Coordinates of C-alpha atoms in Angstrom, one line a residue:
Chain M
X1 CA 10.8 -28.1 -15.9
X2 CA 8.6 -28.8 -13.0
X3 CA 8.0 -25.4 -11.5
X4 CA 4.8 -24.2 -11.6
X5 CA 4.2 -21.0 -13.0
X6 CA 1.2 -18.8 -11.4
X7 CA 0.7 -15.6 -13.0
X8 CA -0.9 -13.0 -11.2
X9 CA -4.1 -10.7 -13.2
X10 CA -4.6 -7.3 -9.4
X11 CA -7.5 -5.8 -11.7
X12 CA -10.2 -3.1 -11.8
X13 CA -12.8 -2.1 -13.9
X14 CA -11.2 -4.2 -17.1
X15 CA -14.2 -5.7 -18.2
X16 CA -12.8 -4.5 -21.8
X17 CA -10.0 -6.3 -22.2
X18 CA -9.2 -9.6 -18.9
X19 CA -10.6 -11.8 -21.5
X20 CA -7.6 -11.2 -24.8
X21 CA -4.8 -10.3 -21.6
X22 CA -6.3 -13.8 -20.1
X23 CA -6.3 -15.1 -23.9
X24 CA -2.7 -14.1 -24.3
X25 CA -1.4 -15.9 -21.2
X26 CA -2.8 -19.3 -22.0
X27 CA -1.5 -19.4 -25.5
X28 CA 2.3 -18.0 -24.5
X29 CA 2.0 -20.3 -20.9
X30 CA -0.3 -23.3 -21.8
X31 CA 1.2 -24.6 -18.1
X32 CA 0.2 -22.2 -16.1
X33 CA -2.4 -21.2 -14.0
X34 CA -3.7 -17.1 -13.7
X35 CA -5.6 -15.5 -10.6
X36 CA -7.1 -12.3 -11.5
X37 CA -7.5 -10.1 -8.4
X38 CA -10.5 -8.5 -8.7
X39 CA -9.8 -5.2 -6.7
X40 CA -14.1 -4.4 -5.9
X41 CA -14.3 -4.0 -9.1
X42 CA -18.5 -2.3 -9.8
X43 CA -17.9 -4.0 -13.7
X44 CA -18.1 -7.3 -14.7
X45 CA -14.2 -8.1 -14.5
X46 CA -14.5 -11.8 -12.2
X47 CA -17.5 -13.0 -14.8
X48 CA -15.3 -13.2 -17.3
X49 CA -12.1 -13.8 -16.2
X50 CA -14.2 -16.7 -14.6
X51 CA -15.7 -17.3 -18.3
X52 CA -12.0 -17.5 -19.6
X53 CA -10.3 -19.9 -16.9
X54 CA -9.0 -18.4 -15.0
X55 CA -9.8 -18.1 -11.0
X56 CA -10.5 -14.8 -9.8
X57 CA -9.9 -13.4 -5.8
X58 CA -13.0 -10.8 -5.5
X59 CA -11.2 -8.3 -2.8
X60 CA -14.9 -6.8 -0.9
X61 CA -14.0 -3.2 -1.8
X62 CA -11.1 -1.5 -3.7
X63 CA -8.1 -2.4 -1.3
X64 CA -5.5 -0.4 -4.2
X65 CA -2.9 -1.9 -6.4
X66 CA 0.1 -3.3 -3.8
X67 CA -2.4 -4.7 -1.4
X68 CA -4.0 -6.2 -4.2
X69 CA -1.1 -7.5 -5.5
X70 CA 0.0 -8.4 -2.4
X71 CA -3.7 -11.2 -2.3
X72 CA -2.2 -12.5 -5.1
X73 CA 1.2 -13.6 -3.4
X74 CA 0.2 -14.5 -0.2
X75 CA -2.7 -16.7 -3.1
X76 CA 0.4 -18.0 -4.7
X77 CA 2.4 -18.7 -1.0
X78 CA -1.3 -20.5 -0.1
X79 CA -0.4 -22.7 -3.4
X80 CA 2.3 -23.7 -3.5
X81 CA 3.9 -21.8 -6.0
X82 CA 7.2 -22.1 -7.7
X83 CA 7.5 -19.1 -10.0
X84 CA 5.0 -16.0 -10.0
X85 CA 4.1 -13.4 -12.6
X86 CA 2.3 -10.5 -12.1
X87 CA 1.1 -8.1 -14.6
X88 CA -1.4 -5.5 -15.3
X89 CA -5.1 -6.1 -16.7
X90 CA -4.9 -3.6 -18.6
X91 CA -3.5 -4.5 -21.6
X92 CA -0.5 -2.9 -21.1
X93 CA 1.2 -5.7 -20.5
X94 CA 1.7 -7.4 -24.0
X95 CA 1.9 -11.3 -22.8
X96 CA 3.8 -11.8 -25.9
X97 CA 6.3 -10.8 -23.5
X98 CA 6.2 -13.0 -20.5
X99 CA 8.6 -16.5 -22.1
X100 CA 11.1 -13.0 -22.3
X101 CA 10.5 -11.8 -18.7
X102 CA 10.7 -15.6 -17.5
X103 CA 14.1 -16.9 -19.5
X104 CA 16.6 -15.3 -16.4
X105 CA 14.1 -17.4 -13.6
X106 CA 14.5 -20.6 -15.7
X107 CA 18.3 -20.1 -16.0
X108 CA 18.5 -19.7 -12.4
X109 CA 20.4 -15.9 -13.5
X110 CA 17.6 -13.9 -11.1
X111 CA 15.6 -14.1 -8.5
X112 CA 13.2 -11.0 -9.9
X113 CA 12.2 -10.1 -13.6
X114 CA 11.0 -6.6 -14.2
X115 CA 9.7 -6.1 -17.5
X116 CA 11.3 -2.9 -19.4
X117 CA 9.3 -0.4 -21.7
X118 CA 12.9 1.0 -22.5
X119 CA 14.9 -1.4 -23.2
X120 CA 13.4 -2.6 -26.3
X121 CA 10.8 -1.6 -28.7
X122 CA 8.1 0.0 -27.4
X123 CA 4.5 1.0 -28.2
X124 CA 4.6 3.0 -24.9
X125 CA 5.1 7.6 -24.8
X126 CA 4.7 8.7 -21.3
X127 CA 4.0 12.1 -20.8
X128 CA 6.4 14.6 -19.4
X129 CA 6.4 15.2 -16.6
X130 CA 5.6 10.7 -15.7
X131 CA 8.9 10.2 -17.8
X132 CA 10.7 12.7 -15.7
X133 CA 9.8 10.9 -12.3
X134 CA 10.0 7.9 -13.9
X135 CA 14.4 9.0 -14.8
X136 CA 14.3 10.6 -11.3
X137 CA 14.0 7.3 -9.3
X138 CA 15.5 5.6 -12.4
X139 CA 18.1 7.4 -11.4
X140 CA 18.2 6.9 -7.4
X141 CA 17.5 3.1 -7.1
X142 CA 20.2 3.0 -9.7
X143 CA 22.5 4.6 -7.3
X144 CA 21.2 2.3 -4.1
X145 CA 21.6 -0.7 -6.2
X146 CA 24.9 0.2 -7.9
X147 CA 22.7 -1.4 -11.6
X148 CA 21.0 0.8 -13.9
X149 CA 17.3 0.8 -14.1
X150 CA 15.6 1.8 -16.8
X151 CA 12.3 1.4 -15.7
X152 CA 11.9 2.2 -12.3
X153 CA 7.8 2.2 -12.0
X154 CA 6.6 -1.5 -14.2
X155 CA 4.4 -3.7 -12.9
X156 CA 5.0 -6.5 -15.4
X157 CA 7.9 -8.8 -13.2
X158 CA 8.7 -12.5 -12.6
X159 CA 10.0 -14.0 -9.2
X160 CA 11.0 -16.6 -8.0
X161 CA 8.8 -17.6 -3.9
X162 CA 11.6 -16.3 -2.1
X163 CA 11.2 -13.4 -3.1
X164 CA 6.5 -14.0 -3.1
X165 CA 7.1 -15.6 0.6
X166 CA 9.5 -11.2 1.4
X167 CA 6.4 -9.6 -0.2
X168 CA 3.9 -11.1 1.4
X169 CA 5.2 -9.2 5.2
X170 CA 4.9 -5.7 6.0
X171 CA 7.8 -4.7 3.8
X172 CA 5.9 -5.1 1.2
X173 CA 4.4 -0.6 0.4
X174 CA 0.6 -1.7 -0.3
X175 CA -0.5 1.7 -0.8
X176 CA 2.0 1.9 -4.5
X177 CA 4.5 -0.3 -5.0
X178 CA 7.9 1.0 -6.5
X179 CA 11.4 1.7 -6.5
X180 CA 11.7 1.6 -3.0
X181 CA 10.4 -2.6 -3.9
X182 CA 13.8 -2.8 -6.3
X183 CA 15.9 -1.1 -2.7
X184 CA 14.5 -3.9 -0.6
X185 CA 14.7 -5.9 -3.3
X186 CA 18.7 -5.5 -3.0
X187 CA 18.7 -4.9 0.8
X188 CA 17.1 -8.7 0.7
X189 CA 20.3 -9.9 -1.5
X190 CA 17.9 -10.9 -4.2
X191 CA 19.3 -10.8 -7.5
X192 CA 17.5 -8.6 -10.0
X193 CA 17.3 -8.4 -13.8
X194 CA 15.2 -5.8 -16.0
X195 CA 14.6 -6.9 -20.1
X196 CA 12.5 -5.2 -22.6
X197 CA 9.5 -5.6 -22.8
X198 CA 7.2 -5.1 -24.7
X199 CA 3.9 -2.4 -23.0
X200 CA 1.5 -0.2 -25.0
X201 CA -0.4 2.5 -23.2
X202 CA -3.1 2.3 -21.0
X203 CA -6.6 2.9 -21.8
X204 CA -7.7 6.7 -19.3
X205 CA -8.6 6.8 -16.3
X206 CA -8.1 2.6 -16.5
X207 CA -4.9 1.7 -15.5
X208 CA -4.7 1.0 -11.4
X209 CA -2.2 2.6 -11.3
X210 CA -4.2 6.1 -12.2
X211 CA -5.6 6.8 -8.5
X212 CA -2.0 8.2 -7.2
X213 CA -1.9 12.1 -8.5
X214 CA 1.6 13.1 -9.9
X215 CA 2.9 15.2 -7.1
X216 CA 1.1 13.3 -3.9
X217 CA 3.5 10.1 -6.4
X218 CA 7.0 12.1 -6.5
X219 CA 6.0 13.2 -2.8
X220 CA 5.5 9.4 -2.1
X221 CA 7.9 8.0 -3.6
X222 CA 10.7 10.0 -2.1
X223 CA 9.4 9.8 1.5
X224 CA 9.9 5.2 0.9
X225 CA 12.3 6.0 -1.1
X226 CA 14.6 7.5 2.3
X227 CA 12.8 4.8 5.0
X228 CA 13.4 2.1 2.6
X229 CA 17.3 3.5 3.4
X230 CA 17.4 3.5 7.5
X231 CA 14.9 0.9 8.0
X232 CA 16.6 -2.6 9.1
X233 CA 17.1 -4.6 6.2
X234 CA 14.7 -7.2 5.4
X235 CA 16.5 -11.2 5.6
X236 CA 17.5 -12.2 2.7
X237 CA 15.8 -15.0 0.9
X238 CA 18.4 -14.9 -1.7
X239 CA 19.1 -18.0 -4.1
X240 CA 22.0 -17.8 -5.6
X241 CA 25.1 -15.0 -4.7
X242 CA 24.9 -12.8 -5.7
X243 CA 28.6 -11.0 -7.3
Chain N
X1 CA -7.6 37.3 33.8
X2 CA -11.0 38.7 32.5
X3 CA -13.8 36.8 34.5
X4 CA -16.0 37.2 32.2
X5 CA -12.9 35.4 30.4
X6 CA -12.9 32.7 33.4
X7 CA -15.9 31.9 33.3
X8 CA -16.5 30.7 29.7
X9 CA -13.2 28.7 30.3
X10 CA -14.4 27.3 33.8
X11 CA -18.5 26.6 32.3
X12 CA -16.6 25.0 29.2
X13 CA -13.7 22.2 30.7
X14 CA -17.6 21.6 32.8
X15 CA -19.6 20.7 29.9
X16 CA -16.5 19.2 27.9
X17 CA -15.3 16.8 30.9
X18 CA -19.4 16.0 31.2
X19 CA -19.9 15.4 27.7
X20 CA -16.6 12.8 27.8
X21 CA -18.1 11.2 30.4
X22 CA -21.6 10.4 28.6
X23 CA -19.8 9.8 25.2
X24 CA -18.4 6.7 27.6
X25 CA -21.0 6.0 29.5
X26 CA -23.8 5.3 26.3
X27 CA -20.7 3.8 24.6
X28 CA -20.4 5.5 22.1
X29 CA -16.4 6.6 22.7
X30 CA -13.8 4.3 24.0
X31 CA -12.0 4.5 27.5
X32 CA -8.7 5.0 25.1
X33 CA -9.8 7.4 23.3
X34 CA -11.5 9.8 26.5
X35 CA -8.5 9.9 28.2
X36 CA -6.8 12.4 25.7
X37 CA -10.0 15.0 25.9
X38 CA -10.2 14.3 29.9
X39 CA -7.4 15.7 30.6
X40 CA -8.0 19.0 28.3
X41 CA -10.6 19.3 30.5
X42 CA -8.4 19.1 33.0
X43 CA -6.1 21.3 32.6
X44 CA -8.6 24.2 30.7
X45 CA -10.0 24.3 34.6
X46 CA -6.6 24.3 36.3
X47 CA -5.0 27.4 34.3
X48 CA -9.0 29.7 34.2
X49 CA -8.9 29.1 38.7
X50 CA -5.0 28.7 38.9
X51 CA -3.8 33.0 37.8
X52 CA -0.2 32.6 39.0
X53 CA 1.0 29.1 37.0
X54 CA -1.3 30.6 33.8
X55 CA 0.9 33.6 34.0
X56 CA 4.3 31.4 35.5
X57 CA 3.2 29.6 31.5
X58 CA 3.0 32.9 29.5
X59 CA 6.0 33.4 31.1
X60 CA 8.3 30.5 29.9
X61 CA 6.8 30.3 26.1
X62 CA 7.6 34.3 25.9
X63 CA 4.0 35.1 25.6
X64 CA 3.0 38.3 26.4
X65 CA -0.5 37.7 26.9
X66 CA -2.1 34.8 27.9
X67 CA -4.2 33.9 26.0
X68 CA -1.3 33.2 23.5
X69 CA -0.6 31.0 26.1
X70 CA -3.9 28.9 26.4
X71 CA -3.9 30.0 22.2
X72 CA -0.2 27.6 21.9
X73 CA -1.5 24.9 24.1
X74 CA -4.9 24.9 22.4
X75 CA -2.8 23.8 19.0
X76 CA 0.0 21.5 20.6
X77 CA -2.8 19.6 21.9
X78 CA -5.0 19.6 18.7
X79 CA -1.3 18.5 16.8
X80 CA -0.7 15.9 19.2
X81 CA -4.4 14.6 19.2
X82 CA -4.6 14.7 15.8
X83 CA -1.1 12.5 14.9
X84 CA -2.4 10.1 17.1
X85 CA -5.2 9.4 15.6
X86 CA -2.9 10.0 12.2
X87 CA -0.9 6.4 13.9
X88 CA -4.5 4.7 14.1
X89 CA -6.2 5.4 11.3
X90 CA -3.4 4.1 9.7
X91 CA -3.3 1.2 12.5
X92 CA -7.0 0.2 10.9
X93 CA -6.0 0.5 7.6
X94 CA -3.4 -1.9 7.6
X95 CA -5.5 -4.1 9.6
X96 CA -8.8 -4.1 7.4
X97 CA -6.6 -4.6 4.1
X98 CA -5.3 -8.0 6.3
X99 CA -9.2 -8.7 6.5
X100 CA -10.5 -8.6 3.2
X101 CA -7.6 -10.1 1.8
X102 CA -7.9 -13.2 4.1
X103 CA -12.5 -13.3 3.3
X104 CA -11.3 -13.6 -0.1
X105 CA -8.3 -15.9 -0.6
X106 CA -11.2 -17.4 2.2
X107 CA -14.4 -17.3 0.5
X108 CA -12.1 -17.9 -3.1
X109 CA -10.4 -21.5 -1.9
X110 CA -14.3 -22.5 -0.5
X111 CA -15.8 -21.6 -4.5
X112 CA -12.9 -23.8 -5.3
X113 CA -14.2 -26.9 -3.2
X114 CA -17.8 -26.0 -4.3
X115 CA -16.7 -25.8 -8.2
X116 CA -15.1 -29.1 -7.4
X117 CA -17.9 -30.6 -4.8
X118 CA -20.4 -30.3 -8.1
X119 CA -17.8 -32.5 -10.3
X120 CA -17.1 -35.1 -8.6

């Protein structure tokens, strides 16, 4: 396999966990390159990531999870990577699932693979309100894309270059990409697959996803899904015909 | 309109227009953003001196008192200007994010090349 793989790790104040995450990625995917997007951390995240052998892109100030992720996509496009994997730097995503995540990409069965914490064994126990939110948006996304979505909030994903190209444009929601991105991908005629992955509960207050309040999240997501449905469909970058 | 309120309104509109002009002169306010405030100042002035227009507008919006008309248009103006600034802030946030991303990628590229040069 000659595809160049890049693992994007958007990180904000994860000095405690970033070394073990990079180590895990290296042992699972020794040929992949790793870039840590340091989203204005005030701790030693960038220094530790560099010491562990990852490349580091340091943002001057905190611009949020989605925008940090998009910086990773821009980096991938700039450096000509064929496949991109994204995972969090807080240790929530288990690197042992990386090969499972990449399998449908290698076999050509999917353009985007979303790791679902609810398809297999999981150490993740979401709160009641979060479970309701996930269920609601999972159901909405499932109805729109006519495909079962069990984990619409998962940030553990793998994708091919045309998807990265799409995410580099203004259509990507830079504040908090979520179920609306799955709908966007469906409209762009990309094939989406979910695979079971291992996820853990992030350390309290450490996750990049914790910046938003639950009520705002629910409001934002409904609004974002509604406008995604109303907007002009993005130009397709489909790699294989969708059945 | 009682003369006391009329005098206060005329004085306020004059002060507003002069202050906005001065802000533009000292480059504390861009011409682009001064237009709305100047229009507001001139509108207050016209409504203060033209009683028939104020009465006509009061009957047009179905109000009984002229104060309700002034309050209605004042609120309308504030909502419009807040919406305008929200749009501008959204655009500026997008621009700042893009600039931050570009700056970070360029810095990364520079450091990478420096590291390669040191190795060579």
